[in-house]
Amino acid sequence: MSTAALSIDNRIVTDQGILGGQPHIAQRRIRVKDIVQWYDLLKMDADEIAAAYDLELADIFAALAYYYHHRVALQETWEKEELLVAELRKNIPSKIKQVVDGSN
């Protein structure tokens, strides 16, 4: 991937047609949320993330900078998503669980 046209300012992009408008690394389908989870929850360092997902360190640090700059709004969005998923799980039974439990 050529990064000659990328600067630190445009490494993180949003597009309603890609990943539901979630901020992500330009030209990749890797969300800022993914980077934050790998970094904070899984305790991967920037080098590990870059190697595992064929990213440049600048991509990782741009995603983290974006997160810390927009943390409140992103956390609110992610909490709403989690509530929606919990509500859907409550109201729509899992077909996989039915097959596994033999209740199909």
GROMACS .gro file of N, CA and C in nm, residues 10-60:
model
  153
   10ASN      N    1  -0.504   1.266   0.749
   10ASN     CA    2  -0.606   1.192   0.675
   10ASN      C    3  -0.587   1.041   0.681
   11ARG      N    4  -0.521   0.992   0.781
   11ARG     CA    5  -0.509   0.847   0.800
   11ARG      C    6  -0.638   0.787   0.856
   12ILE      N    7  -0.713   0.864   0.931
   12ILE     CA    8  -0.839   0.818   0.988
   12ILE      C    9  -0.952   0.888   0.913
   13VAL      N   10  -1.043   0.808   0.858
   13VAL     CA   11  -1.151   0.861   0.777
   13VAL      C   12  -1.285   0.804   0.822
   14THR      N   13  -1.391   0.872   0.783
   14THR     CA   14  -1.527   0.820   0.803
   14THR      C   15  -1.600   0.829   0.671
   15ASP      N   16  -1.683   0.730   0.645
   15ASP     CA   17  -1.761   0.725   0.523
   15ASP      C   18  -1.885   0.643   0.555
   16GLN      N   19  -2.003   0.700   0.537
   16GLN     CA   20  -2.126   0.631   0.572
   16GLN      C   21  -2.142   0.499   0.497
   17GLY      N   22  -2.077   0.486   0.383
   17GLY     CA   23  -2.087   0.363   0.305
   17GLY      C   24  -1.988   0.255   0.347
   18ILE      N   25  -1.900   0.287   0.440
   18ILE     CA   26  -1.800   0.191   0.485
   18ILE      C   27  -1.809   0.177   0.636
   19LEU      N   28  -1.829   0.056   0.682
   19LEU     CA   29  -1.834   0.026   0.826
   19LEU      C   30  -1.937   0.111   0.900
   20GLY      N   31  -2.046   0.142   0.833
   20GLY     CA   32  -2.152   0.218   0.896
   20GLY      C   33  -2.112   0.358   0.939
   21GLY      N   34  -2.011   0.413   0.875
   21GLY     CA   35  -1.968   0.547   0.907
   21GLY      C   36  -1.873   0.556   1.025
   22GLN      N   37  -1.829   0.441   1.075
   22GLN     CA   38  -1.737   0.442   1.188
   22GLN      C   39  -1.598   0.487   1.142
   23PRO      N   40  -1.528   0.563   1.225
   23PRO     CA   41  -1.393   0.604   1.188
   23PRO      C   42  -1.302   0.483   1.173
   24HIS      N   43  -1.223   0.484   1.067
   24HIS     CA   44  -1.135   0.370   1.039
   24HIS      C   45  -1.008   0.417   0.968
   25ILE      N   46  -0.914   0.329   0.958
   25ILE     CA   47  -0.789   0.361   0.890
   25ILE      C   48  -0.817   0.371   0.740
   26ALA      N   49  -0.771   0.477   0.681
   26ALA     CA   50  -0.794   0.502   0.539
   26ALA      C   51  -0.747   0.383   0.455
   27GLN      N   52  -0.828   0.347   0.359
   27GLN     CA   53  -0.800   0.239   0.265
   27GLN      C   54  -0.796   0.101   0.330
   28ARG      N   55  -0.845   0.091   0.451
   28ARG     CA   56  -0.851  -0.037   0.524
   28ARG      C   57  -0.986  -0.046   0.593
   29ARG      N   58  -1.028  -0.165   0.626
   29ARG     CA   59  -1.153  -0.185   0.699
   29ARG      C   60  -1.121  -0.216   0.846
   30ILE      N   61  -1.031  -0.139   0.902
   30ILE     CA   62  -0.993  -0.156   1.042
   30ILE      C   63  -1.037  -0.030   1.115
   31ARG      N   64  -1.132  -0.049   1.206
   31ARG     CA   65  -1.191   0.064   1.278
   31ARG      C   66  -1.099   0.114   1.389
   32VAL      N   67  -1.118   0.240   1.424
   32VAL     CA   68  -1.050   0.295   1.541
   32VAL      C   69  -1.084   0.209   1.663
   33LYS      N   70  -1.209   0.166   1.672
   33LYS     CA   71  -1.253   0.081   1.782
   33LYS      C   72  -1.169  -0.047   1.790
   34ASP      N   73  -1.138  -0.106   1.677
   34ASP     CA   74  -1.056  -0.228   1.675
   34ASP      C   75  -0.918  -0.201   1.733
   35ILE      N   76  -0.857  -0.091   1.690
   35ILE     CA   77  -0.723  -0.056   1.739
   35ILE      C   78  -0.728  -0.035   1.891
   36VAL      N   79  -0.828   0.039   1.937
   36VAL     CA   80  -0.842   0.066   2.080
   36VAL      C   81  -0.859  -0.064   2.158
   37GLN      N   82  -0.941  -0.154   2.109
   37GLN     CA   83  -0.961  -0.282   2.179
   37GLN      C   84  -0.833  -0.364   2.182
   38TRP      N   85  -0.764  -0.373   2.072
   38TRP     CA   86  -0.639  -0.449   2.070
   38TRP      C   87  -0.537  -0.388   2.164
   39TYR      N   88  -0.531  -0.256   2.166
   39TYR     CA   89  -0.431  -0.184   2.246
   39TYR      C   90  -0.466  -0.186   2.395
   40ASP      N   91  -0.590  -0.150   2.427
   40ASP     CA   92  -0.631  -0.138   2.568
   40ASP      C   93  -0.674  -0.270   2.631
   41LEU      N   94  -0.759  -0.343   2.562
   41LEU     CA   95  -0.815  -0.465   2.622
   41LEU      C   96  -0.723  -0.586   2.608
   42LEU      N   97  -0.663  -0.602   2.491
   42LEU     CA   98  -0.577  -0.717   2.468
   42LEU      C   99  -0.431  -0.688   2.502
   43LYS      N  100  -0.403  -0.563   2.535
   43LYS     CA  101  -0.268  -0.521   2.576
   43LYS      C  102  -0.162  -0.547   2.468
   44MET      N  103  -0.203  -0.539   2.341
   44MET     CA  104  -0.107  -0.549   2.231
   44MET      C  105  -0.037  -0.414   2.220
   45ASP      N  106   0.092  -0.414   2.192
   45ASP     CA  107   0.158  -0.285   2.171
   45ASP      C  108   0.147  -0.248   2.023
   46ALA      N  109   0.184  -0.125   1.993
   46ALA     CA  110   0.167  -0.073   1.857
   46ALA      C  111   0.241  -0.159   1.754
   47ASP      N  112   0.362  -0.205   1.789
   47ASP     CA  113   0.438  -0.289   1.697
   47ASP      C  114   0.366  -0.421   1.668
   48GLU      N  115   0.307  -0.481   1.770
   48GLU     CA  116   0.234  -0.607   1.751
   48GLU      C  117   0.113  -0.588   1.660
   49ILE      N  118   0.039  -0.481   1.683
   49ILE     CA  119  -0.079  -0.453   1.601
   49ILE      C  120  -0.037  -0.429   1.456
   50ALA      N  121   0.066  -0.347   1.438
   50ALA     CA  122   0.112  -0.316   1.303
   50ALA      C  123   0.156  -0.443   1.230
   51ALA      N  124   0.229  -0.530   1.297
   51ALA     CA  125   0.276  -0.653   1.235
   51ALA      C  126   0.161  -0.749   1.205
   52ALA      N  127   0.069  -0.762   1.299
   52ALA     CA  128  -0.042  -0.857   1.284
   52ALA      C  129  -0.138  -0.816   1.172
   53TYR      N  130  -0.154  -0.688   1.148
   53TYR     CA  131  -0.254  -0.641   1.052
   53TYR      C  132  -0.193  -0.563   0.936
   54ASP      N  133  -0.063  -0.576   0.917
   54ASP     CA  134   0.008  -0.512   0.805
   54ASP      C  135  -0.023  -0.363   0.798
   55LEU      N  136  -0.003  -0.295   0.911
   55LEU     CA  137  -0.025  -0.152   0.920
   55LEU      C  138   0.106  -0.081   0.948
   56GLU      N  139   0.107   0.048   0.925
   56GLU     CA  140   0.221   0.128   0.964
   56GLU      C  141   0.199   0.176   1.107
   57LEU      N  142   0.307   0.199   1.179
   57LEU     CA  143   0.294   0.250   1.316
   57LEU      C  144   0.215   0.380   1.318
   58ALA      N  145   0.234   0.462   1.215
   58ALA     CA  146   0.160   0.589   1.208
   58ALA      C  147   0.009   0.565   1.206
   59ASP      N  148  -0.036   0.455   1.144
   59ASP     CA  149  -0.179   0.422   1.143
   59ASP      C  150  -0.227   0.395   1.285
   60ILE      N  151  -0.150   0.320   1.360
   60ILE     CA  152  -0.188   0.285   1.497
   60ILE      C  153  -0.195   0.411   1.583
   0.00000   0.00000   0.00000
